[in-house]
Amino acid sequence: MKVVGLRRFGGPEVLEVIDLPTPHAGHGEVRIRVQAAAVNPVDTLIRSGTSAVRLNGSRPAIPGLDVAGVVDEVGPGLTTELAVGDQVLAMVNPTRPDGGGYAEFVVLPETWVVRAPAGASAAEAATLPANGLTALHALNLLNLPPGRVLAVTGAAGAVGGYAVQLGKAFGLRVYADAAHKDRDLVTSLGADVVVERGDQVADGFRAVAPNGVDAAVDAAVLGASLLPAIRDGGAVAYVRGHRDQTEYERRAASRRITLMPAYVHEYDGQRAKLNQLRQLVDDGRLSLRVADRFPAVEAAEAHRLLEKGGVRGRLIIEFP
């Protein structure tokens, strides 16, 4: 099979199409013939060598957290309804020995795989797993009752967009940030109020919530600069650590604001969570946003485009 991997760390140019043996499904596993793999920021960290993935001799590192495609082989002992021919999606942990999802075939335990939303293309389905699970994890950690006020930063991005839509699905009042060019997009996702993104975003949230919002999903990783928007005793779920985490934690503690890391791999193999997201798509509560598509041989260009910034939705690597 062909994979998109790297034998050395560096810029997008280190990505190459490599031939590897095709894996087979074992007990309780399914093999997916991958049609689409989403490109996430963590993939660029894997490629540059700043993530937890390390090179292992002659075997390339393979990025990729999200895949969608068709089940083409099942192992013995399945306990789910999955069968050959099913259109499916899955999240992959690229730190595993077999690497991530930039591959023609991916073998996973059945608990990592669910059927794709009805009518969704493979490219659309591949945008859901990692970003949707990250947003869902953040909302579950915050555990706000209906009617409370949630702020979302990075609302035009993939995680932030899902956080806005999940907040509305859970009955929350959602205040979100956006650049002027993205205001219509964020409003279309369901945000009740949209404030200008940037250095003064906390002031913008305070202007519409004078007592502070109840909690925030910090998908833009603003860290301590977002804390003035949160009421005393509130909470922030964040998607990755801040560059000055110690000061961030100190300032939060001084106002009894709880900081909650929403790391997506805590939901590895939690099939019920993926099915919850799938159902929300089927119900029209979550939207699947594809920014652009690239053949596997142009994966480096997808990485370049992502690192330039401003991508709305997810870039997709496609396998024939």
mmCIF file of C-alpha atoms in Angstrom:
data_model
loop_
_atom_site.group_PDB
_atom_site.id
_atom_site.type_symbol
_atom_site.label_atom_id
_atom_site.label_comp_id
_atom_site.label_asym_id
_atom_site.label_seq_id
_atom_site.Cartn_x
_atom_site.Cartn_y
_atom_site.Cartn_z
ATOM 1 C CA MET A 1 0.000 0.000 0.000
ATOM 2 C CA LYS A 2 0.988 3.638 -0.374
ATOM 3 C CA VAL A 3 1.328 5.962 2.599
ATOM 4 C CA VAL A 4 2.310 9.589 2.974
ATOM 5 C CA GLY A 5 5.121 9.629 5.501
ATOM 6 C CA LEU A 6 8.474 11.063 6.423
ATOM 7 C CA ARG A 7 11.934 9.613 7.009
ATOM 8 C CA ARG A 8 13.335 12.831 8.475
ATOM 9 C CA PHE A 9 11.830 15.797 10.227
ATOM 10 C CA GLY A 10 11.523 19.147 8.524
ATOM 11 C CA GLY A 11 9.307 21.292 6.350
ATOM 12 C CA PRO A 12 6.483 20.104 4.088
ATOM 13 C CA GLU A 13 9.032 18.897 1.528
ATOM 14 C CA VAL A 14 9.964 15.905 3.730
ATOM 15 C CA LEU A 15 6.560 14.309 3.083
ATOM 16 C CA GLU A 16 6.752 11.573 0.449
ATOM 17 C CA VAL A 17 4.647 8.747 -0.910
ATOM 18 C CA ILE A 18 6.130 5.471 0.355
ATOM 19 C CA ASP A 19 5.243 1.817 -0.309
ATOM 20 C CA LEU A 20 4.643 -0.346 2.764
ATOM 21 C CA PRO A 21 3.143 -3.822 3.246
ATOM 22 C CA THR A 22 -0.657 -3.823 3.375
ATOM 23 C CA PRO A 23 -1.937 -4.671 6.896
ATOM 24 C CA HIS A 24 -4.723 -7.147 7.641
ATOM 25 C CA ALA A 25 -7.507 -7.082 10.227
ATOM 26 C CA GLY A 26 -6.991 -9.204 13.313
ATOM 27 C CA HIS A 27 -9.373 -10.253 16.060
ATOM 28 C CA GLY A 28 -11.899 -7.503 16.789
ATOM 29 C CA GLU A 29 -10.448 -5.270 14.076
ATOM 30 C CA VAL A 30 -11.588 -3.789 10.794
ATOM 31 C CA ARG A 31 -9.531 -2.622 7.839
ATOM 32 C CA ILE A 32 -10.525 0.631 6.184
ATOM 33 C CA ARG A 33 -9.663 1.364 2.584
ATOM 34 C CA VAL A 34 -8.993 5.029 3.183
ATOM 35 C CA GLN A 35 -10.481 7.465 0.701
ATOM 36 C CA ALA A 36 -9.846 10.663 2.653
ATOM 37 C CA ALA A 37 -7.587 11.767 5.512
ATOM 38 C CA ALA A 38 -7.916 15.197 7.103
ATOM 39 C CA VAL A 39 -4.908 17.450 7.684
ATOM 40 C CA ASN A 40 -4.696 18.798 11.244
ATOM 41 C CA PRO A 41 -2.236 21.169 12.938
ATOM 42 C CA VAL A 42 -0.836 18.264 14.950
ATOM 43 C CA ASP A 43 0.186 16.635 11.652
ATOM 44 C CA THR A 44 2.536 19.549 11.010
ATOM 45 C CA LEU A 45 4.014 19.070 14.484
ATOM 46 C CA ILE A 46 4.628 15.393 13.730
ATOM 47 C CA ARG A 47 6.310 16.356 10.471
ATOM 48 C CA SER A 48 8.539 18.989 12.106
ATOM 49 C CA GLY A 49 9.561 16.698 14.977
ATOM 50 C CA THR A 50 8.004 18.708 17.800
ATOM 51 C CA SER A 51 5.297 16.163 18.682
ATOM 52 C CA ALA A 52 5.417 12.883 20.569
ATOM 53 C CA VAL A 53 5.946 10.849 17.378
ATOM 54 C CA ARG A 54 9.525 9.749 16.789
ATOM 55 C CA LEU A 55 11.265 8.169 13.826
ATOM 56 C CA ASN A 56 11.882 4.449 14.173
ATOM 57 C CA GLY A 57 14.759 3.231 12.060
ATOM 58 C CA SER A 58 13.845 2.729 8.423
ATOM 59 C CA ARG A 59 10.083 2.788 9.037
ATOM 60 C CA PRO A 60 8.619 6.190 8.189
ATOM 61 C CA ALA A 61 6.498 8.235 10.550
ATOM 62 C CA ILE A 62 2.934 8.543 9.254
ATOM 63 C CA PRO A 63 0.833 11.550 10.341
ATOM 64 C CA GLY A 64 -2.951 11.730 10.337
ATOM 65 C CA LEU A 65 -5.689 11.620 12.983
ATOM 66 C CA ASP A 66 -8.818 11.414 10.809
ATOM 67 C CA VAL A 67 -9.816 8.931 8.130
ATOM 68 C CA ALA A 68 -12.923 8.047 6.187
ATOM 69 C CA GLY A 69 -13.478 5.333 3.650
ATOM 70 C CA VAL A 70 -14.880 1.835 3.192
ATOM 71 C CA VAL A 71 -14.519 -1.259 5.367
ATOM 72 C CA ASP A 72 -12.890 -3.819 3.100
ATOM 73 C CA GLU A 73 -11.827 -6.515 5.593
ATOM 74 C CA VAL A 74 -13.032 -7.576 9.049
ATOM 75 C CA GLY A 75 -11.339 -9.823 11.565
ATOM 76 C CA PRO A 76 -13.011 -12.516 13.667
ATOM 77 C CA GLY A 77 -14.838 -11.703 16.883
ATOM 78 C CA LEU A 78 -16.518 -8.427 15.954
ATOM 79 C CA THR A 79 -19.204 -7.319 18.411
ATOM 80 C CA THR A 80 -20.500 -4.335 16.425
ATOM 81 C CA GLU A 81 -22.611 -4.133 13.281
ATOM 82 C CA LEU A 82 -19.682 -3.108 11.065
ATOM 83 C CA ALA A 83 -19.397 -5.077 7.830
ATOM 84 C CA VAL A 84 -17.457 -5.100 4.582
ATOM 85 C CA GLY A 85 -18.745 -2.339 2.315
ATOM 86 C CA ASP A 86 -19.752 0.075 5.089
ATOM 87 C CA GLN A 87 -18.831 3.721 4.624
ATOM 88 C CA VAL A 88 -17.082 4.649 7.860
ATOM 89 C CA LEU A 89 -15.013 7.236 9.679
ATOM 90 C CA ALA A 90 -12.480 6.854 12.464
ATOM 91 C CA MET A 91 -9.930 8.665 14.553
ATOM 92 C CA VAL A 92 -6.379 7.300 14.513
ATOM 93 C CA ASN A 93 -3.655 7.811 17.110
ATOM 94 C CA PRO A 94 -0.492 8.458 15.057
ATOM 95 C CA THR A 95 1.741 7.563 18.010
ATOM 96 C CA ARG A 96 0.795 3.877 17.608
ATOM 97 C CA PRO A 97 3.385 1.568 15.992
ATOM 98 C CA ASP A 98 1.507 1.500 12.664
ATOM 99 C CA GLY A 99 1.329 5.300 12.548
ATOM 100 C CA GLY A 100 -1.490 7.579 11.516
ATOM 101 C CA GLY A 101 -4.117 7.884 8.842
ATOM 102 C CA TYR A 102 -2.206 9.090 5.764
ATOM 103 C CA ALA A 103 -2.382 5.606 4.275
ATOM 104 C CA GLU A 104 -4.355 3.632 1.692
ATOM 105 C CA PHE A 105 -5.304 1.076 4.339
ATOM 106 C CA VAL A 106 -5.691 1.491 8.097
ATOM 107 C CA VAL A 107 -6.463 -1.328 10.541
ATOM 108 C CA LEU A 108 -8.176 -0.329 13.780
ATOM 109 C CA PRO A 109 -10.061 -1.927 16.669
ATOM 110 C CA GLU A 110 -13.777 -1.855 15.889
ATOM 111 C CA THR A 111 -14.394 0.476 18.841
ATOM 112 C CA TRP A 112 -12.525 3.237 16.988
ATOM 113 C CA VAL A 113 -14.758 3.071 13.913
ATOM 114 C CA VAL A 114 -18.347 4.175 13.181
ATOM 115 C CA ARG A 115 -20.491 4.437 10.102
ATOM 116 C CA ALA A 116 -20.243 7.731 8.263
ATOM 117 C CA PRO A 117 -23.097 10.245 8.376
ATOM 118 C CA ALA A 118 -25.809 9.549 5.822
ATOM 119 C CA GLY A 119 -25.062 11.160 2.484
ATOM 120 C CA ALA A 120 -21.658 12.514 3.517
ATOM 121 C CA SER A 121 -18.745 12.153 1.121
ATOM 122 C CA ALA A 122 -15.553 10.583 2.432
ATOM 123 C CA ALA A 123 -13.878 14.000 2.401
ATOM 124 C CA GLU A 124 -16.693 15.477 4.491
ATOM 125 C CA ALA A 125 -16.749 12.552 6.912
ATOM 126 C CA ALA A 126 -12.988 12.822 7.486
ATOM 127 C CA THR A 127 -13.406 16.334 8.924
ATOM 128 C CA LEU A 128 -15.407 15.082 11.915
ATOM 129 C CA PRO A 129 -13.492 12.714 14.219
ATOM 130 C CA ALA A 130 -10.554 14.517 15.883
ATOM 131 C CA ASN A 131 -11.967 18.034 15.804
ATOM 132 C CA GLY A 132 -15.472 16.974 16.717
ATOM 133 C CA LEU A 133 -14.224 14.798 19.571
ATOM 134 C CA THR A 134 -12.003 17.613 20.863
ATOM 135 C CA ALA A 135 -14.952 20.009 20.981
ATOM 136 C CA LEU A 136 -17.220 17.372 22.522
ATOM 137 C CA HIS A 137 -14.614 16.585 25.175
ATOM 138 C CA ALA A 138 -14.330 20.280 26.017
ATOM 139 C CA LEU A 139 -18.102 20.665 26.380
ATOM 140 C CA ASN A 140 -18.347 17.502 28.466
ATOM 141 C CA LEU A 141 -15.610 18.727 30.803
ATOM 142 C CA LEU A 142 -17.347 22.075 31.297
ATOM 143 C CA ASN A 143 -20.694 20.302 31.853
ATOM 144 C CA LEU A 144 -22.722 23.496 31.702
ATOM 145 C CA PRO A 145 -26.488 23.231 32.258
ATOM 146 C CA PRO A 146 -28.751 24.593 29.511
ATOM 147 C CA GLY A 147 -29.118 28.355 29.484
ATOM 148 C CA ARG A 148 -25.600 29.152 30.665
ATOM 149 C CA VAL A 149 -23.256 31.354 28.628
ATOM 150 C CA LEU A 150 -20.328 29.766 26.780
ATOM 151 C CA ALA A 151 -17.594 31.763 25.032
ATOM 152 C CA VAL A 152 -15.739 30.152 22.129
ATOM 153 C CA THR A 153 -12.453 31.436 20.708
ATOM 154 C CA GLY A 154 -11.203 30.410 17.284
ATOM 155 C CA ALA A 155 -14.856 29.941 16.348
ATOM 156 C CA ALA A 156 -14.226 30.037 12.590
ATOM 157 C CA GLY A 157 -11.772 27.141 12.850
ATOM 158 C CA ALA A 158 -12.565 23.443 12.900
ATOM 159 C CA VAL A 159 -12.576 22.813 16.668
ATOM 160 C CA GLY A 160 -14.101 26.194 17.465
ATOM 161 C CA GLY A 161 -16.826 25.772 14.879
ATOM 162 C CA TYR A 162 -17.825 22.418 16.319
ATOM 163 C CA ALA A 163 -17.754 23.923 19.832
ATOM 164 C CA VAL A 164 -20.217 26.621 18.738
ATOM 165 C CA GLN A 165 -22.572 24.071 17.209
ATOM 166 C CA LEU A 166 -22.295 21.630 20.118
ATOM 167 C CA GLY A 167 -22.909 24.454 22.586
ATOM 168 C CA LYS A 168 -26.154 25.275 20.794
ATOM 169 C CA ALA A 169 -27.101 21.585 20.588
ATOM 170 C CA PHE A 170 -26.640 21.373 24.364
ATOM 171 C CA GLY A 171 -28.905 24.354 24.997
ATOM 172 C CA LEU A 172 -26.249 26.959 25.805
ATOM 173 C CA ARG A 173 -26.076 30.622 24.886
ATOM 174 C CA VAL A 174 -22.921 30.891 22.774
ATOM 175 C CA TYR A 175 -20.756 33.987 22.371
ATOM 176 C CA ALA A 176 -18.005 33.554 19.795
ATOM 177 C CA ASP A 177 -15.120 35.512 18.310
ATOM 178 C CA ALA A 178 -14.457 36.087 14.616
ATOM 179 C CA ALA A 179 -12.559 38.319 12.253
ATOM 180 C CA HIS A 180 -14.810 40.602 10.232
ATOM 181 C CA LYS A 181 -14.536 38.330 7.167
ATOM 182 C CA ASP A 182 -15.680 35.329 9.218
ATOM 183 C CA ARG A 183 -18.640 36.899 11.045
ATOM 184 C CA ASP A 184 -21.239 35.500 8.653
ATOM 185 C CA LEU A 185 -19.705 32.021 8.893
ATOM 186 C CA VAL A 186 -19.690 32.010 12.702
ATOM 187 C CA THR A 187 -23.218 33.381 12.817
ATOM 188 C CA SER A 188 -24.329 30.618 10.441
ATOM 189 C CA LEU A 189 -22.880 28.064 12.859
ATOM 190 C CA GLY A 190 -25.343 29.309 15.461
ATOM 191 C CA ALA A 191 -23.455 31.810 17.631
ATOM 192 C CA ASP A 192 -25.857 34.088 19.494
ATOM 193 C CA VAL A 193 -23.325 36.923 19.663
ATOM 194 C CA VAL A 194 -20.138 37.441 17.641
ATOM 195 C CA VAL A 195 -17.353 39.721 18.946
ATOM 196 C CA GLU A 196 -14.212 40.866 17.171
ATOM 197 C CA ARG A 197 -11.289 38.495 17.555
ATOM 198 C CA GLY A 198 -7.855 39.787 18.555
ATOM 199 C CA ASP A 199 -5.954 41.086 21.566
ATOM 200 C CA GLN A 200 -9.044 42.746 23.054
ATOM 201 C CA VAL A 201 -11.393 39.788 22.690
ATOM 202 C CA ALA A 202 -11.877 39.503 26.463
ATOM 203 C CA ASP A 203 -13.149 43.089 26.500
ATOM 204 C CA GLY A 204 -15.537 42.180 23.706
ATOM 205 C CA PHE A 205 -16.963 39.281 25.686
ATOM 206 C CA ARG A 206 -17.265 41.425 28.825
ATOM 207 C CA ALA A 207 -19.137 44.073 26.851
ATOM 208 C CA VAL A 208 -21.917 41.582 26.111
ATOM 209 C CA ALA A 209 -21.589 39.653 29.400
ATOM 210 C CA PRO A 210 -20.813 42.315 32.054
ATOM 211 C CA ASN A 211 -20.619 39.717 34.827
ATOM 212 C CA GLY A 212 -18.408 37.436 32.761
ATOM 213 C CA VAL A 213 -19.287 34.322 30.802
ATOM 214 C CA ASP A 214 -19.782 31.084 32.702
ATOM 215 C CA ALA A 215 -17.119 29.178 30.778
ATOM 216 C CA ALA A 216 -15.104 29.142 27.578
ATOM 217 C CA VAL A 217 -13.728 26.739 25.004
ATOM 218 C CA ASP A 218 -10.378 28.279 24.111
ATOM 219 C CA ALA A 219 -9.768 26.783 20.679
ATOM 220 C CA ALA A 220 -7.522 29.722 19.729
ATOM 221 C CA VAL A 221 -5.213 29.023 22.712
ATOM 222 C CA LEU A 222 -5.387 32.596 24.018
ATOM 223 C CA GLY A 223 -4.522 31.456 27.514
ATOM 224 C CA ALA A 224 -4.302 34.076 30.249
ATOM 225 C CA SER A 225 -5.507 36.916 28.009
ATOM 226 C CA LEU A 226 -8.944 35.286 27.886
ATOM 227 C CA LEU A 227 -9.365 35.039 31.670
ATOM 228 C CA PRO A 228 -10.862 38.544 32.146
ATOM 229 C CA ALA A 229 -13.856 37.369 30.099
ATOM 230 C CA ILE A 230 -14.642 34.577 32.587
ATOM 231 C CA ARG A 231 -16.661 35.137 35.749
ATOM 232 C CA ASP A 232 -15.021 34.330 39.075
ATOM 233 C CA GLY A 233 -15.469 30.625 39.723
ATOM 234 C CA GLY A 234 -15.951 29.860 36.019
ATOM 235 C CA ALA A 235 -13.997 27.459 33.836
ATOM 236 C CA VAL A 236 -11.969 27.241 30.637
ATOM 237 C CA ALA A 237 -11.438 24.130 28.505
ATOM 238 C CA TYR A 238 -8.351 24.479 26.324
ATOM 239 C CA VAL A 239 -7.088 22.323 23.486
ATOM 240 C CA ARG A 240 -3.346 22.543 24.135
ATOM 241 C CA GLY A 241 -0.998 24.079 26.668
ATOM 242 C CA HIS A 242 -0.128 27.766 26.641
ATOM 243 C CA ARG A 243 3.414 29.025 26.168
ATOM 244 C CA ASP A 244 3.371 30.472 29.703
ATOM 245 C CA GLN A 245 1.319 27.771 31.393
ATOM 246 C CA THR A 246 2.578 28.528 34.908
ATOM 247 C CA GLU A 247 1.428 32.150 34.795
ATOM 248 C CA TYR A 248 -1.827 31.080 33.162
ATOM 249 C CA GLU A 249 -2.562 28.679 36.005
ATOM 250 C CA ARG A 250 -1.575 31.224 38.660
ATOM 251 C CA ARG A 251 -3.892 33.902 37.297
ATOM 252 C CA ALA A 252 -6.749 31.444 36.931
ATOM 253 C CA ALA A 253 -6.360 30.164 40.478
ATOM 254 C CA SER A 254 -6.438 33.708 41.867
ATOM 255 C CA ARG A 255 -10.042 33.987 40.623
ATOM 256 C CA ARG A 256 -11.074 30.362 41.215
ATOM 257 C CA ILE A 257 -11.301 29.708 37.480
ATOM 258 C CA THR A 258 -10.869 26.020 36.704
ATOM 259 C CA LEU A 259 -8.625 25.157 33.751
ATOM 260 C CA MET A 260 -9.450 21.916 31.954
ATOM 261 C CA PRO A 261 -7.214 20.426 29.233
ATOM 262 C CA ALA A 262 -9.356 18.837 26.519
ATOM 263 C CA TYR A 263 -6.907 16.414 24.939
ATOM 264 C CA VAL A 264 -8.600 14.412 22.222
ATOM 265 C CA HIS A 265 -6.783 11.135 22.800
ATOM 266 C CA GLU A 266 -8.608 10.756 26.100
ATOM 267 C CA TYR A 267 -11.489 9.756 23.828
ATOM 268 C CA ASP A 268 -9.489 7.144 21.905
ATOM 269 C CA GLY A 269 -11.678 4.140 21.175
ATOM 270 C CA GLN A 270 -14.812 5.660 22.713
ATOM 271 C CA ARG A 271 -17.191 4.595 19.976
ATOM 272 C CA ALA A 272 -20.253 6.032 21.695
ATOM 273 C CA LYS A 273 -18.751 9.520 21.477
ATOM 274 C CA LEU A 274 -18.110 9.175 17.744
ATOM 275 C CA ASN A 275 -21.617 7.844 17.241
ATOM 276 C CA GLN A 276 -22.996 10.816 19.154
ATOM 277 C CA LEU A 277 -21.241 13.154 16.744
ATOM 278 C CA ARG A 278 -22.399 11.126 13.742
ATOM 279 C CA GLN A 279 -25.992 11.364 14.961
ATOM 280 C CA LEU A 280 -25.717 15.128 15.432
ATOM 281 C CA VAL A 281 -24.566 15.431 11.814
ATOM 282 C CA ASP A 282 -27.470 13.266 10.670
ATOM 283 C CA ASP A 283 -29.819 15.509 12.693
ATOM 284 C CA GLY A 284 -28.452 18.639 11.021
ATOM 285 C CA ARG A 285 -26.881 19.956 14.236
ATOM 286 C CA LEU A 286 -23.248 19.697 13.079
ATOM 287 C CA SER A 287 -21.875 20.707 9.675
ATOM 288 C CA LEU A 288 -18.930 19.125 7.855
ATOM 289 C CA ARG A 289 -16.627 21.723 6.274
ATOM 290 C CA VAL A 290 -14.075 20.796 3.616
ATOM 291 C CA ALA A 291 -11.690 23.613 2.692
ATOM 292 C CA ASP A 292 -9.852 21.875 -0.181
ATOM 293 C CA ARG A 293 -8.745 18.472 -1.421
ATOM 294 C CA PHE A 294 -5.328 17.197 -2.515
ATOM 295 C CA PRO A 295 -4.123 13.901 -3.987
ATOM 296 C CA ALA A 296 -1.639 12.051 -1.817
ATOM 297 C CA VAL A 297 1.283 13.172 -3.985
ATOM 298 C CA GLU A 298 0.430 16.794 -3.109
ATOM 299 C CA ALA A 299 0.272 16.312 0.662
ATOM 300 C CA ALA A 300 3.170 18.756 1.113
ATOM 301 C CA GLU A 301 1.110 21.499 -0.507
ATOM 302 C CA ALA A 302 -1.740 20.826 1.935
ATOM 303 C CA HIS A 303 0.715 21.252 4.819
ATOM 304 C CA ARG A 304 2.036 24.500 3.343
ATOM 305 C CA LEU A 305 -1.457 25.882 2.991
ATOM 306 C CA LEU A 306 -2.427 24.929 6.546
ATOM 307 C CA GLU A 307 0.696 26.539 7.986
ATOM 308 C CA LYS A 308 -0.013 29.793 6.132
ATOM 309 C CA GLY A 309 -3.148 30.129 8.266
ATOM 310 C CA GLY A 310 -6.637 31.294 7.477
ATOM 311 C CA VAL A 311 -7.971 27.893 6.387
ATOM 312 C CA ARG A 312 -11.673 27.522 7.150
ATOM 313 C CA GLY A 313 -12.730 23.891 7.399
ATOM 314 C CA ARG A 314 -10.325 21.032 6.874
ATOM 315 C CA LEU A 315 -7.870 20.256 4.098
ATOM 316 C CA ILE A 316 -8.187 16.703 2.835
ATOM 317 C CA ILE A 317 -5.659 14.238 1.416
ATOM 318 C CA GLU A 318 -7.385 11.784 -0.909
ATOM 319 C CA PHE A 319 -6.385 8.275 -1.901
ATOM 320 C CA PRO A 320 -7.825 6.784 -5.119
#
